[in-house]
mmCIF file of C-alpha atoms in Angstrom:
data_model
loop_
_atom_site.group_PDB
_atom_site.id
_atom_site.type_symbol
_atom_site.label_atom_id
_atom_site.label_comp_id
_atom_site.label_asym_id
_atom_site.label_seq_id
_atom_site.Cartn_x
_atom_site.Cartn_y
_atom_site.Cartn_z
ATOM 1 C CA MET Q 1 107.956 114.894 95.196
ATOM 2 C CA GLY Q 2 108.775 113.648 98.666
ATOM 3 C CA SER Q 3 112.440 112.797 98.351
ATOM 4 C CA LEU Q 4 115.325 112.027 100.614
ATOM 5 C CA PRO Q 5 117.939 114.018 98.737
ATOM 6 C CA GLY Q 6 121.660 113.677 98.739
ATOM 7 C CA GLN Q 7 124.371 115.842 100.117
ATOM 8 C CA ALA Q 8 128.067 115.315 99.606
ATOM 9 C CA ALA Q 9 129.210 112.324 101.638
ATOM 10 C CA SER Q 10 131.022 113.343 104.794
ATOM 11 C CA ALA Q 11 133.335 111.561 107.199
ATOM 12 C CA ALA Q 12 131.652 108.728 109.057
ATOM 13 C CA ALA Q 13 129.849 109.856 112.198
ATOM 14 C CA PRO Q 14 130.650 108.203 115.542
ATOM 15 C CA PRO Q 15 128.884 104.825 115.735
ATOM 16 C CA PRO Q 16 125.605 104.780 117.674
ATOM 17 C CA PRO Q 17 125.560 102.691 120.872
ATOM 18 C CA CYS Q 18 124.309 99.120 120.698
ATOM 19 C CA THR Q 19 121.019 99.073 122.616
ATOM 20 C CA ASP Q 20 119.130 96.197 124.212
ATOM 21 C CA TYR Q 21 116.702 96.325 121.306
ATOM 22 C CA ASP Q 22 119.594 96.068 118.848
ATOM 23 C CA MET Q 23 120.688 92.907 120.632
ATOM 24 C CA ALA Q 24 117.163 91.484 120.367
ATOM 25 C CA TYR Q 25 117.082 92.478 116.696
ATOM 26 C CA PHE Q 26 120.355 90.677 115.977
ATOM 27 C CA LYS Q 27 119.146 87.641 117.923
ATOM 28 C CA ALA Q 28 116.013 87.472 115.753
ATOM 29 C CA TYR Q 29 118.198 87.319 112.653
ATOM 30 C CA SER Q 30 120.083 84.341 114.085
ATOM 31 C CA HIS Q 31 117.047 82.155 113.387
ATOM 32 C CA ILE Q 32 117.412 80.016 110.284
ATOM 33 C CA GLY Q 33 113.768 80.555 109.334
ATOM 34 C CA VAL Q 34 114.343 84.255 108.602
ATOM 35 C CA HIS Q 35 117.146 83.441 106.160
ATOM 36 C CA GLU Q 36 115.277 80.537 104.624
ATOM 37 C CA GLU Q 37 112.386 82.885 103.824
ATOM 38 C CA MET Q 38 114.718 85.437 102.216
ATOM 39 C CA LEU Q 39 116.667 82.860 100.210
ATOM 40 C CA LYS Q 40 113.443 81.260 98.960
ATOM 41 C CA ASP Q 41 112.324 84.704 97.744
ATOM 42 C CA HIS Q 42 113.492 84.101 94.186
ATOM 43 C CA VAL Q 43 112.629 87.628 93.047
ATOM 44 C CA ARG Q 44 114.894 89.070 95.744
ATOM 45 C CA THR Q 45 117.802 86.666 95.454
ATOM 46 C CA ASN Q 46 117.883 86.334 91.667
ATOM 47 C CA THR Q 47 117.658 90.114 91.229
ATOM 48 C CA TYR Q 48 120.679 90.604 93.476
ATOM 49 C CA ARG Q 49 122.616 87.918 91.595
ATOM 50 C CA ASN Q 50 121.673 89.469 88.249
ATOM 51 C CA ALA Q 51 122.714 92.922 89.484
ATOM 52 C CA ILE Q 52 126.079 91.594 90.662
ATOM 53 C CA MET Q 53 126.750 89.959 87.299
ATOM 54 C CA HIS Q 54 125.499 93.076 85.469
ATOM 55 C CA HIS Q 55 128.181 95.091 87.285
ATOM 56 C CA GLN Q 56 130.829 92.362 87.116
ATOM 57 C CA ASP Q 57 133.258 94.760 85.446
ATOM 58 C CA LEU Q 58 133.106 96.963 88.580
ATOM 59 C CA ILE Q 59 133.396 93.994 90.971
ATOM 60 C CA SER Q 60 135.994 91.743 89.362
ATOM 61 C CA GLY Q 61 139.420 92.311 90.899
ATOM 62 C CA LYS Q 62 137.945 94.679 93.517
ATOM 63 C CA VAL Q 63 137.325 94.735 97.273
ATOM 64 C CA VAL Q 64 133.688 94.349 98.366
ATOM 65 C CA LEU Q 65 131.935 95.032 101.701
ATOM 66 C CA ASP Q 66 128.681 93.153 102.383
ATOM 67 C CA VAL Q 67 126.714 94.952 105.129
ATOM 68 C CA GLY Q 68 124.480 92.494 107.002
ATOM 69 C CA CYS Q 69 125.656 89.426 105.093
ATOM 70 C CA GLY Q 70 123.343 86.864 106.707
ATOM 71 C CA THR Q 71 124.254 83.445 105.332
ATOM 72 C CA GLY Q 72 126.779 85.106 103.014
ATOM 73 C CA VAL Q 73 125.012 84.413 99.734
ATOM 74 C CA LEU Q 74 125.599 87.907 98.303
ATOM 75 C CA SER Q 75 129.239 87.797 99.348
ATOM 76 C CA ILE Q 76 129.634 84.468 97.553
ATOM 77 C CA PHE Q 77 127.929 85.857 94.446
ATOM 78 C CA CYS Q 78 130.506 88.679 94.480
ATOM 79 C CA ALA Q 79 133.318 86.153 94.828
ATOM 80 C CA PHE Q 80 131.903 84.246 91.862
ATOM 81 C CA ALA Q 81 131.910 87.574 89.964
ATOM 82 C CA GLY Q 82 135.656 87.827 90.514
ATOM 83 C CA ALA Q 83 136.016 90.005 93.618
ATOM 84 C CA THR Q 84 139.531 89.836 95.040
ATOM 85 C CA ARG Q 85 138.289 90.099 98.626
ATOM 86 C CA VAL Q 86 134.875 90.315 100.262
ATOM 87 C CA TYR Q 87 134.301 91.476 103.845
ATOM 88 C CA ALA Q 88 131.047 89.849 104.961
ATOM 89 C CA VAL Q 89 129.784 91.541 108.133
ATOM 90 C CA ASP Q 90 126.870 90.495 110.336
ATOM 91 C CA ALA Q 91 126.177 91.101 114.033
ATOM 92 C CA SER Q 92 123.835 88.127 114.445
ATOM 93 C CA ASP Q 93 125.028 84.599 115.184
ATOM 94 C CA ILE Q 94 124.114 83.593 111.630
ATOM 95 C CA ALA Q 95 127.618 84.883 110.834
ATOM 96 C CA LEU Q 96 128.960 81.693 112.405
ATOM 97 C CA GLN Q 97 126.994 79.701 109.842
ATOM 98 C CA ALA Q 98 128.197 82.020 107.088
ATOM 99 C CA MET Q 99 131.777 81.128 108.008
ATOM 100 C CA GLU Q 100 130.979 77.439 107.531
ATOM 101 C CA ILE Q 101 129.214 78.100 104.220
ATOM 102 C CA VAL Q 102 132.247 80.030 102.966
ATOM 103 C CA ARG Q 103 134.542 77.124 103.937
ATOM 104 C CA GLU Q 104 132.152 74.636 102.328
ATOM 105 C CA ASN Q 105 132.430 76.557 99.050
ATOM 106 C CA GLU Q 106 136.236 76.792 99.349
ATOM 107 C CA LEU Q 107 136.180 80.603 99.388
ATOM 108 C CA SER Q 108 137.926 81.279 102.700
ATOM 109 C CA ASP Q 109 140.787 82.919 100.791
ATOM 110 C CA LYS Q 110 138.384 85.500 99.336
ATOM 111 C CA VAL Q 111 135.459 85.938 101.738
ATOM 112 C CA ILE Q 112 136.273 87.179 105.252
ATOM 113 C CA VAL Q 113 133.300 86.876 107.626
ATOM 114 C CA LEU Q 114 133.298 89.379 110.503
ATOM 115 C CA HIS Q 115 130.905 88.652 113.376
ATOM 116 C CA ASP Q 116 130.096 92.146 114.698
ATOM 117 C CA ARG Q 117 128.123 95.302 114.013
ATOM 118 C CA ILE Q 118 129.340 97.171 110.947
ATOM 119 C CA GLU Q 119 129.768 100.163 113.264
ATOM 120 C CA ASP Q 120 132.271 98.222 115.408
ATOM 121 C CA VAL Q 121 134.319 96.143 112.960
ATOM 122 C CA GLU Q 122 137.886 96.952 111.966
ATOM 123 C CA ILE Q 123 138.680 96.902 108.252
ATOM 124 C CA GLU Q 124 142.153 98.098 107.365
ATOM 125 C CA GLU Q 125 141.477 99.098 103.760
ATOM 126 C CA LYS Q 126 139.037 101.052 101.650
ATOM 127 C CA VAL Q 127 136.556 99.129 99.527
ATOM 128 C CA ASP Q 128 135.447 99.518 95.919
ATOM 129 C CA VAL Q 129 131.931 98.125 96.344
ATOM 130 C CA ILE Q 130 129.283 98.055 99.089
ATOM 131 C CA ILE Q 131 126.425 95.621 98.750
ATOM 132 C CA SER Q 132 123.587 95.166 101.231
ATOM 133 C CA GLU Q 133 120.053 93.866 101.429
ATOM 134 C CA TRP Q 134 118.963 96.552 103.889
ATOM 135 C CA MET Q 135 115.312 97.031 102.947
ATOM 136 C CA GLY Q 136 112.654 96.379 105.584
ATOM 137 C CA TYR Q 137 108.890 96.499 105.434
ATOM 138 C CA MET Q 138 107.784 99.766 103.885
ATOM 139 C CA LEU Q 139 111.408 100.114 102.737
ATOM 140 C CA LEU Q 140 112.712 101.922 105.825
ATOM 141 C CA ALA Q 141 111.573 99.768 108.752
ATOM 142 C CA GLU Q 142 114.459 98.279 110.757
ATOM 143 C CA SER Q 143 116.650 101.320 109.963
ATOM 144 C CA MET Q 144 119.430 99.226 108.425
ATOM 145 C CA LEU Q 145 120.079 101.864 105.779
ATOM 146 C CA GLY Q 146 121.853 103.884 108.475
ATOM 147 C CA SER Q 147 124.469 101.121 108.733
ATOM 148 C CA VAL Q 148 125.025 101.247 104.974
ATOM 149 C CA ILE Q 149 125.506 105.021 105.177
ATOM 150 C CA PHE Q 150 128.020 104.539 108.005
ATOM 151 C CA ALA Q 151 129.958 101.973 105.965
ATOM 152 C CA ARG Q 152 129.869 104.182 102.861
ATOM 153 C CA ASP Q 153 131.270 107.211 104.656
ATOM 154 C CA LYS Q 154 133.978 105.216 106.428
ATOM 155 C CA TRP Q 155 135.228 102.748 103.817
ATOM 156 C CA LEU Q 156 133.926 103.368 100.272
ATOM 157 C CA LYS Q 157 136.454 104.741 97.801
ATOM 158 C CA PRO Q 158 135.440 107.851 95.802
ATOM 159 C CA GLY Q 159 133.463 106.717 92.758
ATOM 160 C CA GLY Q 160 132.788 103.308 94.326
ATOM 161 C CA LEU Q 161 129.734 101.171 93.583
ATOM 162 C CA ILE Q 162 126.758 100.774 95.960
ATOM 163 C CA LEU Q 163 124.174 98.034 95.344
ATOM 164 C CA PRO Q 164 121.323 98.811 95.452
ATOM 165 C CA SER Q 165 121.904 102.429 94.510
ATOM 166 C CA HIS Q 166 118.465 104.062 94.627
ATOM 167 C CA ALA Q 167 115.070 103.340 96.164
ATOM 168 C CA SER Q 168 111.524 104.699 95.894
ATOM 169 C CA LEU Q 169 108.655 104.302 98.362
ATOM 170 C CA TYR Q 170 105.125 104.387 96.911
ATOM 171 C CA LEU Q 171 101.703 105.005 98.470
ATOM 172 C CA ALA Q 172 98.256 104.396 96.951
ATOM 173 C CA PRO Q 173 94.632 104.075 98.140
ATOM 174 C CA ILE Q 174 93.239 100.556 97.888
ATOM 175 C CA THR Q 175 89.985 98.630 97.982
ATOM 176 C CA ASN Q 176 89.865 95.141 99.454
ATOM 177 C CA SER Q 177 86.356 93.920 100.192
ATOM 178 C CA GLN Q 178 87.503 90.346 100.646
ATOM 179 C CA ARG Q 179 89.704 91.346 103.592
ATOM 180 C CA TYR Q 180 86.718 92.988 105.299
ATOM 181 C CA GLN Q 181 84.542 89.995 104.491
ATOM 182 C CA ASN Q 182 87.047 87.554 106.014
ATOM 183 C CA SER Q 183 87.944 89.619 109.067
ATOM 184 C CA VAL Q 184 84.808 91.595 109.970
ATOM 185 C CA TYR Q 185 81.617 90.717 108.085
ATOM 186 C CA PHE Q 186 82.189 87.035 108.815
ATOM 187 C CA TRP Q 187 80.723 87.705 112.272
ATOM 188 C CA ARG Q 188 77.295 88.691 110.945
ATOM 189 C CA ASP Q 189 76.265 85.051 110.606
ATOM 190 C CA VAL Q 190 78.362 82.229 112.060
ATOM 191 C CA TYR Q 191 76.731 78.856 111.402
ATOM 192 C CA GLY Q 192 73.351 80.532 111.616
ATOM 193 C CA ILE Q 193 74.195 82.340 114.844
ATOM 194 C CA LYS Q 194 74.107 86.160 114.874
ATOM 195 C CA MET Q 195 77.424 87.493 116.183
ATOM 196 C CA SER Q 196 77.386 91.088 114.948
ATOM 197 C CA SER Q 197 78.263 92.184 118.478
ATOM 198 C CA MET Q 198 81.755 90.823 117.742
ATOM 199 C CA MET Q 199 82.306 93.177 114.793
ATOM 200 C CA PRO Q 200 83.709 96.165 116.751
ATOM 201 C CA LEU Q 201 86.269 93.886 118.415
ATOM 202 C CA ALA Q 202 87.017 92.215 115.077
ATOM 203 C CA LYS Q 203 87.761 95.597 113.494
ATOM 204 C CA GLN Q 204 89.995 96.550 116.381
ATOM 205 C CA CYS Q 205 91.941 93.298 116.191
ATOM 206 C CA ALA Q 206 92.182 93.299 112.385
ATOM 207 C CA PHE Q 207 92.869 96.960 111.690
ATOM 208 C CA MET Q 208 94.522 98.472 114.755
ATOM 209 C CA GLU Q 209 97.831 97.313 113.284
ATOM 210 C CA PRO Q 210 99.418 97.889 109.885
ATOM 211 C CA SER Q 211 99.124 94.657 107.931
ATOM 212 C CA VAL Q 212 101.870 93.054 105.851
ATOM 213 C CA GLU Q 213 100.091 91.081 103.141
ATOM 214 C CA THR Q 214 99.935 90.601 99.389
ATOM 215 C CA ILE Q 215 97.402 92.463 97.262
ATOM 216 C CA SER Q 216 97.051 92.615 93.488
ATOM 217 C CA GLY Q 217 97.012 95.501 91.050
ATOM 218 C CA GLU Q 218 93.220 95.159 90.947
ATOM 219 C CA ASN Q 219 93.058 96.360 94.573
ATOM 220 C CA VAL Q 220 94.725 99.690 93.749
ATOM 221 C CA LEU Q 221 92.298 102.557 93.117
ATOM 222 C CA THR Q 222 94.653 105.111 91.530
ATOM 223 C CA TRP Q 223 98.154 105.544 90.212
ATOM 224 C CA PRO Q 224 100.505 105.551 93.210
ATOM 225 C CA THR Q 225 102.520 108.524 94.372
ATOM 226 C CA VAL Q 226 106.188 108.505 95.277
ATOM 227 C CA VAL Q 227 106.429 109.583 98.916
ATOM 228 C CA ALA Q 228 110.184 109.123 99.340
ATOM 229 C CA GLN Q 229 113.255 108.592 97.207
ATOM 230 C CA VAL Q 230 116.672 107.470 98.393
ATOM 231 C CA ASP Q 231 120.028 107.949 96.666
ATOM 232 C CA CYS Q 232 122.392 105.607 98.510
ATOM 233 C CA TYR Q 233 125.428 107.418 97.104
ATOM 234 C CA THR Q 234 124.586 110.700 98.799
ATOM 235 C CA ILE Q 235 121.872 110.406 101.450
ATOM 236 C CA GLN Q 236 122.781 111.290 105.053
ATOM 237 C CA ALA Q 237 121.567 109.505 108.188
ATOM 238 C CA LEU Q 238 119.842 112.618 109.571
ATOM 239 C CA GLN Q 239 117.537 112.668 106.559
ATOM 240 C CA LEU Q 240 116.054 109.332 107.634
ATOM 241 C CA GLU Q 241 114.823 110.628 110.982
ATOM 242 C CA THR Q 242 111.630 112.197 109.619
ATOM 243 C CA PHE Q 243 110.084 113.264 106.334
ATOM 244 C CA THR Q 244 106.670 114.429 105.159
ATOM 245 C CA ALA Q 245 105.002 114.259 101.768
ATOM 246 C CA THR Q 246 101.601 115.399 100.549
ATOM 247 C CA PHE Q 247 99.442 113.501 98.079
ATOM 248 C CA LYS Q 248 96.394 113.953 95.876
ATOM 249 C CA TYR Q 249 94.672 111.086 94.118
ATOM 250 C CA THR Q 250 91.722 110.803 91.749
ATOM 251 C CA SER Q 251 89.863 107.510 91.985
ATOM 252 C CA MET Q 252 89.724 105.688 88.682
ATOM 253 C CA LEU Q 253 86.546 103.819 89.572
ATOM 254 C CA GLN Q 254 83.607 103.741 91.946
ATOM 255 C CA ALA Q 255 84.538 101.497 94.862
ATOM 256 C CA PRO Q 256 84.893 101.486 98.641
ATOM 257 C CA LEU Q 257 88.125 102.954 99.972
ATOM 258 C CA HIS Q 258 89.414 100.424 102.495
ATOM 259 C CA GLY Q 259 92.817 101.888 103.222
ATOM 260 C CA PHE Q 260 96.251 102.725 101.844
ATOM 261 C CA ALA Q 261 99.116 100.528 100.697
ATOM 262 C CA PHE Q 262 102.888 101.074 100.695
ATOM 263 C CA TRP Q 263 105.392 99.303 98.483
ATOM 264 C CA PHE Q 264 108.851 100.061 97.158
ATOM 265 C CA ASP Q 265 111.387 99.334 94.480
ATOM 266 C CA VAL Q 266 115.166 99.524 94.467
ATOM 267 C CA GLU Q 267 117.495 100.111 91.525
ATOM 268 C CA PHE Q 268 120.985 98.727 90.980
ATOM 269 C CA ASN Q 269 122.750 101.529 89.133
ATOM 270 C CA GLY Q 270 126.446 102.265 88.932
ATOM 271 C CA PRO Q 271 127.945 105.553 90.136
ATOM 272 C CA VAL Q 272 128.035 106.887 86.563
ATOM 273 C CA ARG Q 273 124.227 106.865 86.588
ATOM 274 C CA GLN Q 274 123.814 109.049 89.689
ATOM 275 C CA LYS Q 275 121.212 111.799 89.554
ATOM 276 C CA SER Q 276 122.203 115.312 88.629
ATOM 277 C CA LYS Q 277 123.160 117.785 91.349
ATOM 278 C CA LYS Q 278 119.906 119.634 90.753
ATOM 279 C CA GLN Q 279 117.874 116.468 91.394
ATOM 280 C CA ALA Q 280 119.982 115.512 94.383
ATOM 281 C CA SER Q 281 119.429 118.884 96.059
ATOM 282 C CA GLN Q 282 115.626 118.651 96.079
ATOM 283 C CA SER Q 283 113.967 119.099 99.489
ATOM 284 C CA MET Q 284 112.879 115.951 101.284
ATOM 285 C CA ASP Q 285 109.535 117.548 102.193
ATOM 286 C CA GLY Q 286 107.074 118.510 99.523
ATOM 287 C CA ASN Q 287 104.408 117.420 97.086
ATOM 288 C CA THR Q 288 104.436 113.943 95.672
ATOM 289 C CA GLN Q 289 103.878 113.107 92.051
ATOM 290 C CA ASN Q 290 101.546 110.549 90.573
ATOM 291 C CA ALA Q 291 103.385 107.828 88.727
ATOM 292 C CA SER Q 292 102.494 104.681 86.870
ATOM 293 C CA PRO Q 293 103.333 101.598 88.940
ATOM 294 C CA SER Q 294 105.442 100.437 86.020
ATOM 295 C CA ASN Q 295 107.135 103.781 85.366
ATOM 296 C CA LYS Q 296 110.369 102.235 86.642
ATOM 297 C CA LYS Q 297 110.467 100.166 83.473
ATOM 298 C CA LYS Q 298 110.436 103.322 81.352
ATOM 299 C CA LYS Q 299 113.497 104.958 82.900
ATOM 300 C CA SER Q 300 116.323 104.802 80.396
ATOM 301 C CA ASP Q 301 118.996 104.939 83.111
ATOM 302 C CA VAL Q 302 117.727 101.979 85.133
ATOM 303 C CA SER Q 303 119.600 98.715 84.679
ATOM 304 C CA ILE Q 304 118.206 96.247 87.242
ATOM 305 C CA VAL Q 305 115.092 96.835 89.401
ATOM 306 C CA LEU Q 306 113.733 94.874 92.363
ATOM 307 C CA SER Q 307 110.060 95.742 92.760
ATOM 308 C CA THR Q 308 107.558 94.911 95.497
ATOM 309 C CA ALA Q 309 104.625 96.479 93.604
ATOM 310 C CA PRO Q 310 101.232 94.716 93.672
ATOM 311 C CA GLU Q 311 101.300 94.074 89.921
ATOM 312 C CA ASP Q 312 104.743 92.446 90.038
ATOM 313 C CA ALA Q 313 105.764 88.984 91.233
ATOM 314 C CA PRO Q 314 105.278 88.694 95.020
ATOM 315 C CA THR Q 315 108.207 88.976 97.427
ATOM 316 C CA HIS Q 316 108.622 88.274 101.141
ATOM 317 C CA TRP Q 317 108.208 92.027 101.751
ATOM 318 C CA GLN Q 318 104.676 91.860 100.272
ATOM 319 C CA GLN Q 319 102.945 95.242 100.768
ATOM 320 C CA THR Q 320 102.262 97.183 103.974
ATOM 321 C CA LEU Q 321 98.601 98.173 104.358
ATOM 322 C CA LEU Q 322 96.898 100.682 106.632
ATOM 323 C CA TYR Q 323 93.216 99.753 106.852
ATOM 324 C CA LEU Q 324 90.393 102.136 107.784
ATOM 325 C CA PHE Q 325 87.941 101.028 110.461
ATOM 326 C CA GLU Q 326 85.059 102.071 108.217
ATOM 327 C CA PRO Q 327 85.234 101.942 104.398
ATOM 328 C CA ILE Q 328 84.440 105.140 102.498
ATOM 329 C CA GLU Q 329 82.325 104.831 99.355
ATOM 330 C CA LEU Q 330 84.223 106.605 96.590
ATOM 331 C CA LYS Q 331 82.761 107.859 93.339
ATOM 332 C CA LYS Q 332 84.675 107.686 90.092
ATOM 333 C CA ASP Q 333 86.967 110.735 89.723
ATOM 334 C CA GLN Q 334 86.577 111.599 93.430
ATOM 335 C CA ASN Q 335 89.672 113.183 94.964
ATOM 336 C CA ILE Q 336 91.591 111.880 97.967
ATOM 337 C CA GLU Q 337 94.221 114.190 99.380
ATOM 338 C CA GLY Q 338 96.318 114.509 102.477
ATOM 339 C CA SER Q 339 99.801 113.976 103.858
ATOM 340 C CA ILE Q 340 102.024 111.253 105.247
ATOM 341 C CA THR Q 341 104.779 111.721 107.828
ATOM 342 C CA ILE Q 342 107.204 108.891 108.551
ATOM 343 C CA SER Q 343 109.757 109.179 111.330
ATOM 344 C CA GLN Q 344 112.041 106.971 113.348
ATOM 345 C CA SER Q 345 110.801 106.230 116.853
ATOM 346 C CA GLN Q 346 112.740 108.130 119.498
ATOM 347 C CA GLN Q 347 112.471 105.093 121.767
ATOM 348 C CA HIS Q 348 113.680 102.560 119.200
ATOM 349 C CA ALA Q 349 115.248 103.886 116.001
ATOM 350 C CA ARG Q 350 114.455 100.645 114.156
ATOM 351 C CA PHE Q 351 110.706 101.343 114.546
ATOM 352 C CA LEU Q 352 108.794 103.742 112.317
ATOM 353 C CA ASN Q 353 106.099 106.178 113.446
ATOM 354 C CA ILE Q 354 103.528 106.790 110.712
ATOM 355 C CA CYS Q 355 101.065 109.678 110.682
ATOM 356 C CA LEU Q 356 98.561 109.620 107.816
ATOM 357 C CA LYS Q 357 96.048 112.419 107.247
ATOM 358 C CA TYR Q 358 93.503 112.114 104.476
ATOM 359 C CA PHE Q 359 90.460 113.997 103.174
ATOM 360 C CA THR Q 360 87.922 112.670 100.666
ATOM 361 C CA GLY Q 361 85.523 115.606 100.603
ATOM 362 C CA ASP Q 362 83.110 113.602 102.738
ATOM 363 C CA GLN Q 363 85.381 112.565 105.542
ATOM 364 C CA CYS Q 364 88.602 113.709 107.180
ATOM 365 C CA ASP Q 365 90.621 111.455 109.441
ATOM 366 C CA LEU Q 366 93.999 111.023 111.115
ATOM 367 C CA TYR Q 367 95.881 107.823 111.818
ATOM 368 C CA LYS Q 368 99.053 107.484 113.850
ATOM 369 C CA MET Q 369 100.778 104.155 114.117
ATOM 370 C CA ASN Q 370 104.080 102.465 114.808
ATOM 371 C CA LEU Q 371 105.671 99.977 112.458
ATOM 372 C CA LYS Q 372 107.974 97.378 114.009
ATOM 373 C CA LYS Q 373 109.827 94.377 112.664
ATOM 374 C CA MET Q 374 107.434 91.411 112.789
ATOM 375 C CA ASP Q 375 105.305 93.204 115.419
ATOM 376 C CA LEU Q 376 103.130 95.974 114.001
ATOM 377 C CA VAL Q 377 101.202 98.133 116.453
ATOM 378 C CA ARG Q 378 98.894 101.049 115.728
ATOM 379 C CA LEU Q 379 99.315 103.520 118.574
ATOM 380 C CA THR Q 380 96.169 105.571 118.169
ATOM 381 C CA ALA Q 381 93.306 105.963 115.751
ATOM 382 C CA LYS Q 382 90.722 108.690 116.053
#
């Protein structure tokens, strides 16, 4: 399985410098529309609230650190759960609004809003709980998990609670004829006018970039594979820089292969439910395993799960899709195998470089692309 294993938590590393892109990133999160979209994502927000109340016994009377607090809603949930003190930290100007929201809810004695990067704030005490909504598209885009790791190593007490605690990134081949019909085949006949000459440009415009959109379970051709796993209690920042996983699928039906989809889920488990040392020491590079999309519901040690899978209720993360320029006609039981490498961009750590290699027996191809926040660009395709 491609996993991002844990090592014993070490002292916090020196904070990375704040780059011009970081400043642009924080500015983007000052816009009210971003927070409105997240708050209106009822799956996201209600799952966090349920997880906080599920772990109320570990939050009540304790000190909490909210990394990237936004409007402060998670911090306020923790205050409602009985936290003695909550440090709500955000580098974007939305922190100024969070201060007003805290005052409006008469929680200024409990919730302390700090307007700065988590790497630069001063907190004079250790905390019992760290909570953060750090997940980006494809789980790891935006690289906010690194800030959670920094906060964990610097402030979290031994045996403290981290929410969410674990995450899994899935990959599966998909079919989506309607997307091709709407974006490409539309040009064959436009009000009786032949425009097939537009199709190459249409493919380039539609599929040169990874696409964030919602698909259904009916679009998925096989069981997904887990290409990465994260244990927030133990993972180190260096392990996020690059990882590779291999995959092998067997198509469950005859259908055109149009591309590959990523989605993720996160679990909200307490420290007593951490994985064994043997599991935590697994290599981050290796073979993936096929898993039912709903296998998360079968794990006896999982309490609360937030899923972005196609068969579950949609979220603002949707799914991230990599479309092929030309569909491949798959037969039932035909194999698809290859590898996926995901790495942080050396130019901008919040971007992801994606290299996907696949082989169907009839065709072999390589895609390299770059995943950005709100601006997805495929670098090369050949």
